[in-house]
CSV table of C-alpha atoms in Angstrom, one decimal:
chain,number,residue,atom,x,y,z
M,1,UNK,CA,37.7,148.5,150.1
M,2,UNK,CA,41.1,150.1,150.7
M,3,UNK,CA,39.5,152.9,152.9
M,4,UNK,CA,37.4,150.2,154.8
M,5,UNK,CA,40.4,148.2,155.3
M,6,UNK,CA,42.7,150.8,156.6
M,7,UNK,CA,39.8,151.7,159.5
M,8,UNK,CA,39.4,147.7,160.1
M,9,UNK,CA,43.1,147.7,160.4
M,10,UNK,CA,43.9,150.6,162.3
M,11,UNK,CA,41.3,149.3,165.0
M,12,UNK,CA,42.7,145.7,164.7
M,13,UNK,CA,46.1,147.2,165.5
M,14,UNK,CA,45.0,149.1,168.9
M,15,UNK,CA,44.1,145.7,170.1
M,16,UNK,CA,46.6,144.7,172.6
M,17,UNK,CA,48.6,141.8,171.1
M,18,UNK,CA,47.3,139.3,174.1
M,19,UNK,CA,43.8,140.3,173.2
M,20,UNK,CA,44.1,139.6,169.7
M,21,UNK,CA,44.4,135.7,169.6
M,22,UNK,CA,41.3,135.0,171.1
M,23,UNK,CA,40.3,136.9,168.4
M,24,UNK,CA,37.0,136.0,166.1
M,25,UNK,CA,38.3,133.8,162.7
M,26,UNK,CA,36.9,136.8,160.5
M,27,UNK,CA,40.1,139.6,162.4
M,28,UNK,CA,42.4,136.9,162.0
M,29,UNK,CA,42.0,136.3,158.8
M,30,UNK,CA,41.9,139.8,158.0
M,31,UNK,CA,45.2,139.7,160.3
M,32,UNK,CA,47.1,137.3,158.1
M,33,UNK,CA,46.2,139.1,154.5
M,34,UNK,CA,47.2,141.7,156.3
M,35,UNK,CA,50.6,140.0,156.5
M,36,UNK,CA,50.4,138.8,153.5
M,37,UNK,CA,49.9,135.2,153.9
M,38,UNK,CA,47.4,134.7,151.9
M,39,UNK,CA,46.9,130.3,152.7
M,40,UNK,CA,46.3,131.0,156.2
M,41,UNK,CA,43.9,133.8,155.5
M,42,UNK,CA,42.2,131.5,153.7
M,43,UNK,CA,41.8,128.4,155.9
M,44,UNK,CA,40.7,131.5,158.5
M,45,UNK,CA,38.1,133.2,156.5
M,46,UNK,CA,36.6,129.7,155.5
M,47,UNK,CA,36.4,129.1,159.2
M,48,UNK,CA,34.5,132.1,159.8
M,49,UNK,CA,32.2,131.7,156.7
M,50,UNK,CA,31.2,128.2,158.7
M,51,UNK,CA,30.6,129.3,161.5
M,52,UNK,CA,26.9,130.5,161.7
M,53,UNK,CA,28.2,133.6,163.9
M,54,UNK,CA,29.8,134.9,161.1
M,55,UNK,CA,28.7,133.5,157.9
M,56,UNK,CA,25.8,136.0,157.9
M,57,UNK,CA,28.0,139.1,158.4
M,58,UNK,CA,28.8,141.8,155.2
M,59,UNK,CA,32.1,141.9,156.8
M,60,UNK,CA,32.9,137.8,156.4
M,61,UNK,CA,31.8,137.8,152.6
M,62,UNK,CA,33.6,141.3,152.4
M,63,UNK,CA,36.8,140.1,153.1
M,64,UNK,CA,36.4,136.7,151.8
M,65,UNK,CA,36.1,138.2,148.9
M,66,UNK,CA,39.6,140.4,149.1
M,67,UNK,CA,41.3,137.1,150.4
M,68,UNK,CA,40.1,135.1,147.0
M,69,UNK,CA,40.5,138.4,144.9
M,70,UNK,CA,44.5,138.6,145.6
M,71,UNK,CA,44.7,134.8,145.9
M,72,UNK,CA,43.4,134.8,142.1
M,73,UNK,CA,45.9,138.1,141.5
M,74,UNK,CA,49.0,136.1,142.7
M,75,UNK,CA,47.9,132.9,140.7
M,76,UNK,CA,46.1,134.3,137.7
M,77,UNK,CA,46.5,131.7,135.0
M,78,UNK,CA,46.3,128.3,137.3
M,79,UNK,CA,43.4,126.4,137.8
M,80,UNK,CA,43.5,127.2,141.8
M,81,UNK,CA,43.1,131.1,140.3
M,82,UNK,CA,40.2,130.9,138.1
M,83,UNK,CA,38.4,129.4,141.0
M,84,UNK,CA,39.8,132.1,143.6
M,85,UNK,CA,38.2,134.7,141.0
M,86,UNK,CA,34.7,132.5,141.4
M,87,UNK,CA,34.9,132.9,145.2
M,88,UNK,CA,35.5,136.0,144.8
M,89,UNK,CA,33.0,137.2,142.8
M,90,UNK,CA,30.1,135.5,144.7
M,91,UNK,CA,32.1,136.5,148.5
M,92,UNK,CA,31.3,140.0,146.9
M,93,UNK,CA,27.7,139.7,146.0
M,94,UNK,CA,27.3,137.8,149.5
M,95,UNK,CA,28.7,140.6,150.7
M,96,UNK,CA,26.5,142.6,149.5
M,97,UNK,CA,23.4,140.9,150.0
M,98,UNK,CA,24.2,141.0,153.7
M,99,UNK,CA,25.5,144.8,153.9
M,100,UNK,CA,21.7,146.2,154.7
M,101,UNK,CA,23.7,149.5,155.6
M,102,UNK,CA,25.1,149.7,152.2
M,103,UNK,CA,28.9,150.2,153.9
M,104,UNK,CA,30.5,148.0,152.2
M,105,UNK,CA,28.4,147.9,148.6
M,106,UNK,CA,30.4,150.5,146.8
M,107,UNK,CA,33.7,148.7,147.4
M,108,UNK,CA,32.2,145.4,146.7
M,109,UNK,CA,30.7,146.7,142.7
M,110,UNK,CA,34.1,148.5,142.6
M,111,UNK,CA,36.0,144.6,143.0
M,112,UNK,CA,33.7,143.2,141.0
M,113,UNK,CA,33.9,145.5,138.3
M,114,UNK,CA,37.6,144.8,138.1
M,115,UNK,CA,37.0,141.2,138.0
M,116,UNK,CA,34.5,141.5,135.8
M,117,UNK,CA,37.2,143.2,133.5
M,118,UNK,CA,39.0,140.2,133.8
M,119,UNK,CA,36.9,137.9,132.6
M,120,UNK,CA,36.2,139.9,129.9
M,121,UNK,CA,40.0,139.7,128.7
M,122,UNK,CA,40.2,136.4,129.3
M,123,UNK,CA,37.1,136.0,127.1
M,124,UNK,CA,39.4,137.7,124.2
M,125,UNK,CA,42.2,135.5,124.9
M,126,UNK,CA,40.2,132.5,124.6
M,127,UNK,CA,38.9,133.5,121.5
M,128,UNK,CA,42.7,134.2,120.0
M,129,UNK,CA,43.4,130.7,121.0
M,130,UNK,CA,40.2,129.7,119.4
M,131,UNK,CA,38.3,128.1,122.6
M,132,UNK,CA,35.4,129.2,121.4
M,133,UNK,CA,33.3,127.8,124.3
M,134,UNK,CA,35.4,129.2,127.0
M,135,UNK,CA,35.0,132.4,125.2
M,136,UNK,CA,31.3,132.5,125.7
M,137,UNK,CA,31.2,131.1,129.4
M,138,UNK,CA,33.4,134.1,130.2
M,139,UNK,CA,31.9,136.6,128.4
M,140,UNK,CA,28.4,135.6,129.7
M,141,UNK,CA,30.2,135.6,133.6
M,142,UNK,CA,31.5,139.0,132.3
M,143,UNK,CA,27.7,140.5,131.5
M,144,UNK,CA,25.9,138.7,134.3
M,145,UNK,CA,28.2,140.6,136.7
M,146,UNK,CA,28.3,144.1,134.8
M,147,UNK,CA,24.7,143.9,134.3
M,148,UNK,CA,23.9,144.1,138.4
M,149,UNK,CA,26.8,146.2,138.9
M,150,UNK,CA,26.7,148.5,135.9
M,151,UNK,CA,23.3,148.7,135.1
M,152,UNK,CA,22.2,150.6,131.8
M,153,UNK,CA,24.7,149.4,129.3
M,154,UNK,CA,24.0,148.8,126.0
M,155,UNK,CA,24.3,144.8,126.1
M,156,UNK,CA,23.2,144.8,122.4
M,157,UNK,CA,25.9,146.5,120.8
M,158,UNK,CA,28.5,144.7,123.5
M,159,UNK,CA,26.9,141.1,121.9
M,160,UNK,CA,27.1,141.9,118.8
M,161,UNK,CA,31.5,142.9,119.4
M,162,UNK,CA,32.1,140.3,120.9
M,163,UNK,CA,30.1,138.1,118.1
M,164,UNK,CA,31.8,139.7,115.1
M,165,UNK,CA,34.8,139.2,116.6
M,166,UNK,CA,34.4,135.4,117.1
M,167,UNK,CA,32.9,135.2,114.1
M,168,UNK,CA,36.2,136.6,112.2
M,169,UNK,CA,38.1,134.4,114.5
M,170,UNK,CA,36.2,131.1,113.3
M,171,UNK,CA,36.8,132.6,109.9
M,172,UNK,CA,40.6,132.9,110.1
M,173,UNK,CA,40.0,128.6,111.4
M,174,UNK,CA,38.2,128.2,108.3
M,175,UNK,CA,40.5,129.5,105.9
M,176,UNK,CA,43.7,128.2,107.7
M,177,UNK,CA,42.5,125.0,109.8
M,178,UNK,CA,44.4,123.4,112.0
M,179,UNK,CA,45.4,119.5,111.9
M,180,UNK,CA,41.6,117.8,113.9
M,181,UNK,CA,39.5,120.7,112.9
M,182,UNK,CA,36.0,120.0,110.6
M,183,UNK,CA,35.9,122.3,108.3
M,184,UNK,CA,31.9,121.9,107.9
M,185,UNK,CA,31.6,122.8,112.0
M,186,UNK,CA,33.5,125.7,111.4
M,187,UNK,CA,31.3,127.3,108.6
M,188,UNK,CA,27.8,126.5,110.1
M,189,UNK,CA,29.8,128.0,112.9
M,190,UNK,CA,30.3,131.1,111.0
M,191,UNK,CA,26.6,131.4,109.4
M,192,UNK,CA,25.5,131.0,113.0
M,193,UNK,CA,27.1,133.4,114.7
M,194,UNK,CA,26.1,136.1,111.8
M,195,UNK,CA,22.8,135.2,112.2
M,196,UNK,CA,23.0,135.6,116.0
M,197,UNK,CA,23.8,139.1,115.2
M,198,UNK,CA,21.6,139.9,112.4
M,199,UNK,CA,19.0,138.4,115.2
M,200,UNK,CA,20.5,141.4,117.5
M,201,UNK,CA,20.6,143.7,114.5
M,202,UNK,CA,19.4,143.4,111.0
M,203,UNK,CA,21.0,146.4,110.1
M,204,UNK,CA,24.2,145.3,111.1
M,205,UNK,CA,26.5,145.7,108.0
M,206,UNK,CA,29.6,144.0,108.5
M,207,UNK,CA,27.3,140.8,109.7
M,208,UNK,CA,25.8,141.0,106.3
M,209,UNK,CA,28.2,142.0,104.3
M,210,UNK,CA,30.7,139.1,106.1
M,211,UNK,CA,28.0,136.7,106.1
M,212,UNK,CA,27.4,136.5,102.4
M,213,UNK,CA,31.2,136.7,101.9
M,214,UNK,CA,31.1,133.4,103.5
M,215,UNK,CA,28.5,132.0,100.9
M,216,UNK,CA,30.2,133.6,97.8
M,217,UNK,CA,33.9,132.0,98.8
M,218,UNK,CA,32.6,129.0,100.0
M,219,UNK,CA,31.0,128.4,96.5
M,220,UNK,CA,34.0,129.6,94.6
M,221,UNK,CA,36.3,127.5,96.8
M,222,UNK,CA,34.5,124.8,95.1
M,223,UNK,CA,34.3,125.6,91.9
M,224,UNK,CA,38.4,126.6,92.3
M,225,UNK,CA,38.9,123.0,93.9
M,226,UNK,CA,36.9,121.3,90.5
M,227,UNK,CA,38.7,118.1,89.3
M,228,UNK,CA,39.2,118.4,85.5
M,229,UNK,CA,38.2,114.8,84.9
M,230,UNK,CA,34.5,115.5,86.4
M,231,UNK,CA,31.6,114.5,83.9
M,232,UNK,CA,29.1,116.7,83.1
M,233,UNK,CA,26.4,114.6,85.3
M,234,UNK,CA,28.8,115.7,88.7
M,235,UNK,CA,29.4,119.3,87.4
M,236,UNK,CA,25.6,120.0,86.9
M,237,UNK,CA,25.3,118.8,90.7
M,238,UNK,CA,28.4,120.9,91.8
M,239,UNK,CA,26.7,123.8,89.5
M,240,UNK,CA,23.5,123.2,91.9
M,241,UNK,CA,25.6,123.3,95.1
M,242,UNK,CA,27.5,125.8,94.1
M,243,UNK,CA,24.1,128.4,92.7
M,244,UNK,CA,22.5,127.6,96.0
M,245,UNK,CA,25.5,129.1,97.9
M,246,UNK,CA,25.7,132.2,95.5
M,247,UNK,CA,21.7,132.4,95.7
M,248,UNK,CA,22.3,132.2,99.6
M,249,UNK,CA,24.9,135.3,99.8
M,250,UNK,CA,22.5,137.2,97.6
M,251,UNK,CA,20.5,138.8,100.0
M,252,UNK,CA,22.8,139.8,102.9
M,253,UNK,CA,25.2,141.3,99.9
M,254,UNK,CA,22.0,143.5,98.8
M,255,UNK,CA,21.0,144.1,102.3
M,256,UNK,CA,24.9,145.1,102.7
M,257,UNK,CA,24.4,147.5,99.7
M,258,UNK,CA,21.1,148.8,100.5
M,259,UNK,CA,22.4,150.1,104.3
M,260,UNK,CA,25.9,151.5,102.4
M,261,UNK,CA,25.9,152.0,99.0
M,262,UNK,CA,28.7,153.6,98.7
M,263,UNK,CA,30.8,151.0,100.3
M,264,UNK,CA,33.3,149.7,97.2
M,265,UNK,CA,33.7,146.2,99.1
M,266,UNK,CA,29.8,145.7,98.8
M,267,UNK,CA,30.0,147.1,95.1
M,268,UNK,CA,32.6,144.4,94.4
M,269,UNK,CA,31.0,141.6,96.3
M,270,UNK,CA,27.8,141.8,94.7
M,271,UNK,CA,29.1,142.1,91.1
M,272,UNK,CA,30.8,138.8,92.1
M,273,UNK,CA,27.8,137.0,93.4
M,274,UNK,CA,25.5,138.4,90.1
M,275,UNK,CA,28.4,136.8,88.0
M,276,UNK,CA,28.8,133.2,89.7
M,277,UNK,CA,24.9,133.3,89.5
M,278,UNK,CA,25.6,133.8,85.5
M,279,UNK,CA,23.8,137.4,85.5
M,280,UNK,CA,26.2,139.4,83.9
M,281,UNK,CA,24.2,141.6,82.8
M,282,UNK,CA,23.3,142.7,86.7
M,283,UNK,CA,27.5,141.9,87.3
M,284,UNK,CA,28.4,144.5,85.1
M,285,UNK,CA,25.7,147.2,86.9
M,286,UNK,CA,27.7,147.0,90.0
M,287,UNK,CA,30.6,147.1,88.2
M,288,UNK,CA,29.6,150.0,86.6
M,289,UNK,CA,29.0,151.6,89.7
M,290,UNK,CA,31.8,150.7,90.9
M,291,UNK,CA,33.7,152.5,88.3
M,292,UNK,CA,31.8,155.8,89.0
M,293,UNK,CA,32.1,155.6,92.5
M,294,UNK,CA,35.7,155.2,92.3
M,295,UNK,CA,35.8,158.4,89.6
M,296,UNK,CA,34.2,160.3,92.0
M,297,UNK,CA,36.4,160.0,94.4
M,298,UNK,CA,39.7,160.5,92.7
M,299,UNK,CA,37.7,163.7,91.3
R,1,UNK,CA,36.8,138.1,98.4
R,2,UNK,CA,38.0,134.8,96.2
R,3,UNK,CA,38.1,136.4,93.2
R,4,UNK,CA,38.5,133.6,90.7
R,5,UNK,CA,37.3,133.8,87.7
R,6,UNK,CA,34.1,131.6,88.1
R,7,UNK,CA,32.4,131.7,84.5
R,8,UNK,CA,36.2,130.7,83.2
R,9,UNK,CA,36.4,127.7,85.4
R,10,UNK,CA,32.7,126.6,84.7
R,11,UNK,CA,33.1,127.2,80.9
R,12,UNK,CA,36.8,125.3,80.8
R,13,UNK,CA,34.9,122.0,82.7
R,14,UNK,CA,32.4,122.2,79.9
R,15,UNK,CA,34.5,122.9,76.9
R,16,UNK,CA,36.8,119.3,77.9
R,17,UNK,CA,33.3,117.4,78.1
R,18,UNK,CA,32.3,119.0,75.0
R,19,UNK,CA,35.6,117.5,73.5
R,20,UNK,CA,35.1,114.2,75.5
R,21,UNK,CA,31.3,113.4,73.6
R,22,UNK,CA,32.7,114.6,70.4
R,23,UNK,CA,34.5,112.2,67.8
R,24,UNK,CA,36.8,113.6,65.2
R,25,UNK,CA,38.1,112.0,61.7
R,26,UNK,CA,40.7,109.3,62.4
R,27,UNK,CA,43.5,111.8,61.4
R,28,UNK,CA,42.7,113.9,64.4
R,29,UNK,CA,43.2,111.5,66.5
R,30,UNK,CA,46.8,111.4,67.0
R,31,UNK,CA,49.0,113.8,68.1
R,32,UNK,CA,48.7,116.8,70.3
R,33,UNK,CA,44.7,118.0,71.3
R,34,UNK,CA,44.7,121.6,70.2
R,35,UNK,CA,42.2,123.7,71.7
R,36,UNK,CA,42.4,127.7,70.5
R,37,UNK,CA,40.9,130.6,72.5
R,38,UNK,CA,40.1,133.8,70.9
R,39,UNK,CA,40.1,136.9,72.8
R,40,UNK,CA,39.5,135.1,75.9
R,41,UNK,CA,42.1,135.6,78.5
R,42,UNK,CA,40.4,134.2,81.6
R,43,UNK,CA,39.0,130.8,79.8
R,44,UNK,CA,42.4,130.6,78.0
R,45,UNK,CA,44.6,130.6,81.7
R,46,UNK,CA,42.0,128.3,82.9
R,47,UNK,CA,42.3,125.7,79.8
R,48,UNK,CA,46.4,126.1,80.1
R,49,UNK,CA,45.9,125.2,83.8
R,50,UNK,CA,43.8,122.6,83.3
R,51,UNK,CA,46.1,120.7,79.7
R,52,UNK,CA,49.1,121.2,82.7
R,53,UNK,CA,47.2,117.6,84.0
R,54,UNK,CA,44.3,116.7,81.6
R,55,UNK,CA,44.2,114.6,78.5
R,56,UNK,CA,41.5,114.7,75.4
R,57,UNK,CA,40.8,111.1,74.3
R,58,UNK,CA,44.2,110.4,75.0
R,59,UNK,CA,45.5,113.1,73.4
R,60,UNK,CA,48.1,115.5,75.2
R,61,UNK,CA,46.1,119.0,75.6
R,62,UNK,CA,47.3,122.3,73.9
R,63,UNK,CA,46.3,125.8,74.3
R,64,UNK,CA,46.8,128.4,72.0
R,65,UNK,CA,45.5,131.9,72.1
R,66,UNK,CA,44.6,134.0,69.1
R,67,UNK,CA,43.8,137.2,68.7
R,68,UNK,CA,43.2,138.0,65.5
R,69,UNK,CA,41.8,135.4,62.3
R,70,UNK,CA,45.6,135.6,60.3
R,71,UNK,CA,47.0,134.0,63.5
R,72,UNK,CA,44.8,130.7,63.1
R,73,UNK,CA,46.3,127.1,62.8
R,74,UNK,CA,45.0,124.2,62.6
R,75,UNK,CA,42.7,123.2,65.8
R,76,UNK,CA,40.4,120.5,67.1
R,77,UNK,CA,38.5,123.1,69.3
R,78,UNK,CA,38.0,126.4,69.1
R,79,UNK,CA,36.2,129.2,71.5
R,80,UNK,CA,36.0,132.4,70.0
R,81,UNK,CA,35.0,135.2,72.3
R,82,UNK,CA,32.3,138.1,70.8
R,83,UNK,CA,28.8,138.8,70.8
R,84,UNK,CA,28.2,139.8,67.6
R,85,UNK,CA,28.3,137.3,64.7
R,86,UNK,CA,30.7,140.0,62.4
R,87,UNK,CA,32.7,139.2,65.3
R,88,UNK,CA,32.8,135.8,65.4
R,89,UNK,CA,32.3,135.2,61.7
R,90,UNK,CA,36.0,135.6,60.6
R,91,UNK,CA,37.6,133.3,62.8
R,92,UNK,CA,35.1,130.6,61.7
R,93,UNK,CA,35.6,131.3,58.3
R,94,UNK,CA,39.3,130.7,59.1
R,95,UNK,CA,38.7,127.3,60.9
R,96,UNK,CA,36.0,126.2,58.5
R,97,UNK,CA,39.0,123.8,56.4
R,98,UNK,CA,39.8,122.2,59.6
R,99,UNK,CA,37.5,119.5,61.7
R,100,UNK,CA,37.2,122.1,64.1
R,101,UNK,CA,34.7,122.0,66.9
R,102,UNK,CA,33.4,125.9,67.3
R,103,UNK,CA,32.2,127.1,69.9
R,104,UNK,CA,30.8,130.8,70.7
R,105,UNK,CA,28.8,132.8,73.8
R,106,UNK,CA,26.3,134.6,72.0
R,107,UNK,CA,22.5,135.5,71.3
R,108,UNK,CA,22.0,133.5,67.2
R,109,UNK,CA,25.2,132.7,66.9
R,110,UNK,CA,24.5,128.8,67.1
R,111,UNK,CA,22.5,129.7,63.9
R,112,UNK,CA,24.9,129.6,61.2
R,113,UNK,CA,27.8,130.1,62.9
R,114,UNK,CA,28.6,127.5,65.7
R,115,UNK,CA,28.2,124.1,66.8
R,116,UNK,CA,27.8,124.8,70.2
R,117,UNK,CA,27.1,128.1,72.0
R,118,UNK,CA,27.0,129.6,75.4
R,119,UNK,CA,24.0,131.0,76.5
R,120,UNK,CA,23.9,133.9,78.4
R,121,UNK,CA,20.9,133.2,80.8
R,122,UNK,CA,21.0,133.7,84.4
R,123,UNK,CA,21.5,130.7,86.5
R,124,UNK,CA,23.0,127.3,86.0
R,125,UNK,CA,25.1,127.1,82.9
R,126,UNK,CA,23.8,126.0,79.5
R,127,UNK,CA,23.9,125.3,76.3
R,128,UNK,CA,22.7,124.9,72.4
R,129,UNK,CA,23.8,122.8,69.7
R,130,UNK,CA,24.0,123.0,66.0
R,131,UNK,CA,24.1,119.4,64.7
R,132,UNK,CA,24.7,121.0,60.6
R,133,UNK,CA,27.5,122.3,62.0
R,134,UNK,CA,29.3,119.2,63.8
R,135,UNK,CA,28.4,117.3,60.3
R,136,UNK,CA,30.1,120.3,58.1
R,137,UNK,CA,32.9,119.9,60.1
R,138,UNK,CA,32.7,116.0,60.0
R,139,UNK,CA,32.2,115.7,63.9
R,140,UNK,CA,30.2,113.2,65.5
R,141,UNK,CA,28.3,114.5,68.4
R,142,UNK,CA,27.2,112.1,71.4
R,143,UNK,CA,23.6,111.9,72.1
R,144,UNK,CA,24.2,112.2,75.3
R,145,UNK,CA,25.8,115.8,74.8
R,146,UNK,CA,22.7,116.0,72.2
R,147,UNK,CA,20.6,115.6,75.7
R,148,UNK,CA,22.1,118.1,77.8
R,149,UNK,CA,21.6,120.6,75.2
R,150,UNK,CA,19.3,123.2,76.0
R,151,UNK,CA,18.4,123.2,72.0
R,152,UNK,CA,19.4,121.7,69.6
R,153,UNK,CA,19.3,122.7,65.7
R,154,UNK,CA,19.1,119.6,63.3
C-alpha cells in the first residue's frame, strides 16, 4: 500500500490546487486520509463506491479499504471499529477482485493479513473472557481470510489450538463457575470440543488424555460431594452414574497411554480410573509402572 | 487429577448403612457408636469425616484406629484391613467378647471369620454376608441388607 500511496500522492500533489476540487470523490477522499481526517474520507470514499464511475475501480475498494483499516486502528475496541475492520476486509477483497492487473493485490493480502491477525487476537481475548461464541466467529473470520490469502497452511493443527485451548478455558468455568453459569452446559461443552478434536485427530494426546480427565473428576466430584445419610438404594444408583463416567474415561486414558507410555500423568490417570472402576488388581499395574518409570529416571 | 480416595468414600457410605440395618443388644444402644478401623488409613479419615456430622441410630459416631490386636476396645463395628485370614484372624479373636459387627475385604474371609466382607470384584461395589456370624455376635441383620448381599452364608 505505502508505496502505491506515496505515487498516488505525489501525483495528487502536482495537481494545481484550483484543479484539485473538481476532483473525482475517490482523490478527495484519498486527499483527506491524507490529512488525516479520517470522517470526511469516509463520507468521500462512500460517495465514490456509489457512484457507478467508480464503484468498479481496484483503486475505490483499494483505498476504501485503508480509509476503514485506520478508522478501525483509531477506534479498535468500539462497536463503530469492529465494523470499520468488516469494511475493510471486504474493500480489500473488492479490491482485489477488480485489480485485473494485479497492482494493487500484494498490498491488499498484505492488509488483510494484518487484519486477519487481529481477529485472531481478538479470538484469544474472547476466549480469556469466556465468550466462547465470539471466539469462534472470529477465529472462523480469521481462517476464511488466511485461507485465500495464505494458502497452504495447516488448518488442522491451527483447529485443533485453538480447540484445546477453549476447551481448557471451558474447563477452568467448570471447576470455578461463575454466579448464572450451568454447570451441565459447561461439561458437554468440554466432551464436545475434545471430541471435535479427536474428530480432527485421534491421535491427539492431550485431547484424550484431558478428555477422560474430565470423566474421571466428574465421577469423583460426585462421589467426594456423597451425603452421608444416603441409603443404599441411592448409593447403588450414584455407583451406576458414577462407573459409567469411570467406564467413559477408560478408553481415551488407554488411548492416552497407548500414543505415550511413558507419560507419568497417563500412568497416574489410569491407575485412578482402574481403581474407581474397583479393578485394583489392573490399578496397581499402572501403579507399578509408575514406580519403575519414575526409578528409571532418577537412575 | 481429583485424587480422592474413591474405594474409602464408597466403603465408608456402605459401612454406616451396614450399621443402619443392623440391631445390637439393648446395652449397645446408648452411648457413643464406636466404629474401629484396622490398618486402614484412607477408610478411617473418611469415617472421622463422615462421625464430624453423622449419627448411628441415634448414637454420636466414634472413630478409632487400631493397629495392632492389644490396642482393641470395646466396639460396635469393626473393619479390619488384610487379605489373608492369619491377618484378620487376631483382631477378631480380640473383638469376638464384644457385640461387634466385623467386617473384612478378602477372598474366604466371610467364611469363618466375618459377618460381612468386601469383595474385591471389578465393577460396582459388593458384598457377602455371614448370618452365623451376626447371631455369634448377637446382631440382628435386616433382610433388606440380607437382599443386597451378593451371598449370603446361613
Amino acid at each position: 500500500m505505502k508505496r502505491h500511496l506515496l505515487t498516488i500522492v505525489v501525483l495528487f500533489m502536482m495537481i494545481p490546487v484550483g484543479l484539485r476540487a473538481q476532483l473525482d470523490p475517490v482523490s478527495l477522499a484519498l486527499r483527506a486520509y491524507q490529512n488525516k481526517d479520517l470522517p470526511k474520507a469516509r463520507e468521500l470514499i462512500e460517495i465514490a463506491t456509489g457512484d457507478d464511475n467508480y464503484n468498479n475501480q481496484a483503486k475505490t475498494w483499494y483505498f476504501r479499504g485503508y480509509i476503514y483499516k485506520d478508522i478501525y486502528s483509531a477506534n479498535k475496541q468500539t462497536k463503530d471499529g469492529r465494523e470499520s475492520r468488516q469494511q475493510a476486509i471486504e474493500s480489500f477483497f473488492k479490491a482485489v477482485e477488480y485489480d485485473t492487473k494485479e497492482e494493487f493485490k500484494a498490498d491488499c493480502y498484505k492488509a488483510l493479513n494484518f487484519l486477519a491477525a487481529t481477529l485472531y487476537n481478538e479470538a484469544a481475548r474472547a476466549l480469556d473472557s469466556a465468550n466462547f461464541d465470539v471466539a469462534v466467529d472470529y477465529f472462523e473470520q480469521h481462517k476464511e481470510i488466511q485461507c485465500i490469502v495464505t494458502p497452504g497452511i495447516d488448518w488442522t493443527e491451527r483447529t485443533i489450538d485453538f480447540k484445546l485451548y477453549m476447551a481448557s478455558k471451558y474447563s477452568h468455568l467448570f471447576d470455578n463457575p461463575r454466579p448464572g453459569d450451568d454447570p451441565d452446559e459447561l461439561g458437554q461443552g468440554i466432551i464436545r470440543i475434545y471430541n471435535e478434536v479427536l474428530d480432527l485427530d485421534s491421535d491427539n494426546v492431550q485431547a484424550n488424555y484431558n478428555l477422560a480427565i474430565h470423566y474421571y473428576n466428574q465421577g469423583v466430584s460426585i462421589i467426594e460431594n456423597m451425603d452421608y445419610e444416603l441409603d443404599f438404594e441411592e448409593l447403588f444408583a450414584i455407583q451406576a452414574t458414577v462407573m459409567e463416567l469411570f467406564g467413559s474415561a477408560l478408553p481415551n486414558m488407554l488411548k492416552a497411554y497407548k500414543l505415550n507410555p511413558y507419560r507419568k500423568e497417563t500412568l497416574v490417570g489410569l491407575s485412578g480410573i482402574y481403581f474407581g472402576l474397583n479393578d485394583i488388581e489392573s490399578s496397581e499395574h499402572y501403579q507399578e509402572e509408575l514406580k519403575k518409570l519414575e526409578e528409571k529416571e532418577q537412575n | 487429577m481429583n485424587k480422592l480416595n474413591t474405594r474409602a468414600k464408597m466403603k465408608s457410605m456402605y459401612i454406616s448403612n451396614f450399621a443402619k440395618y443392623t440391631e445390637w443388644p439393648a446395652e449397645y444402644k446408648q452411648g457413643e457408636f464406636v466404629v474401629g478401623v484396622v490398618n486402614d488409613d484412607a477408610l478411617a479419615t473418611m469415617m472421622e469425616t463422615m462421625a464430624k456430622t453423622k449419627t448411628i441410630n441415634g448414637q454420636k459416631m466414634v472413630i478409632k484406629r487400631f493397629s495392632s490386636p492389644s490396642e482393641i476396645t470395646k466396639c460396635h463395628l469393626i473393619y479390619v484391613a488384610g487379605k489373608a485370614s492369619g491377618e484378620v484372624q487376631p483382631y477378631v479373636s480380640k473383638v469376638s467378647k464384644f457385640s461387634c459387627l466385623i467386617v473384612t475385604e478378602g477372598a474366604g474371609l466371610i467364611d469363618n471369620l466375618s459377618a460381612i466382607n468386601f469383595l474385591t470384584i471389578a465393577g460396582p461395589l459388593k458384598f457377602e454376608m455371614n448370618k452365623k456370624t451376626f447371631n455369634n455376635q448377637e446382631l440382628i441383620v435386616s433382610t433388606l441388607l440380607e437382599n443386597l448381599a451378593t451371598k449370603v452364608i446361613k
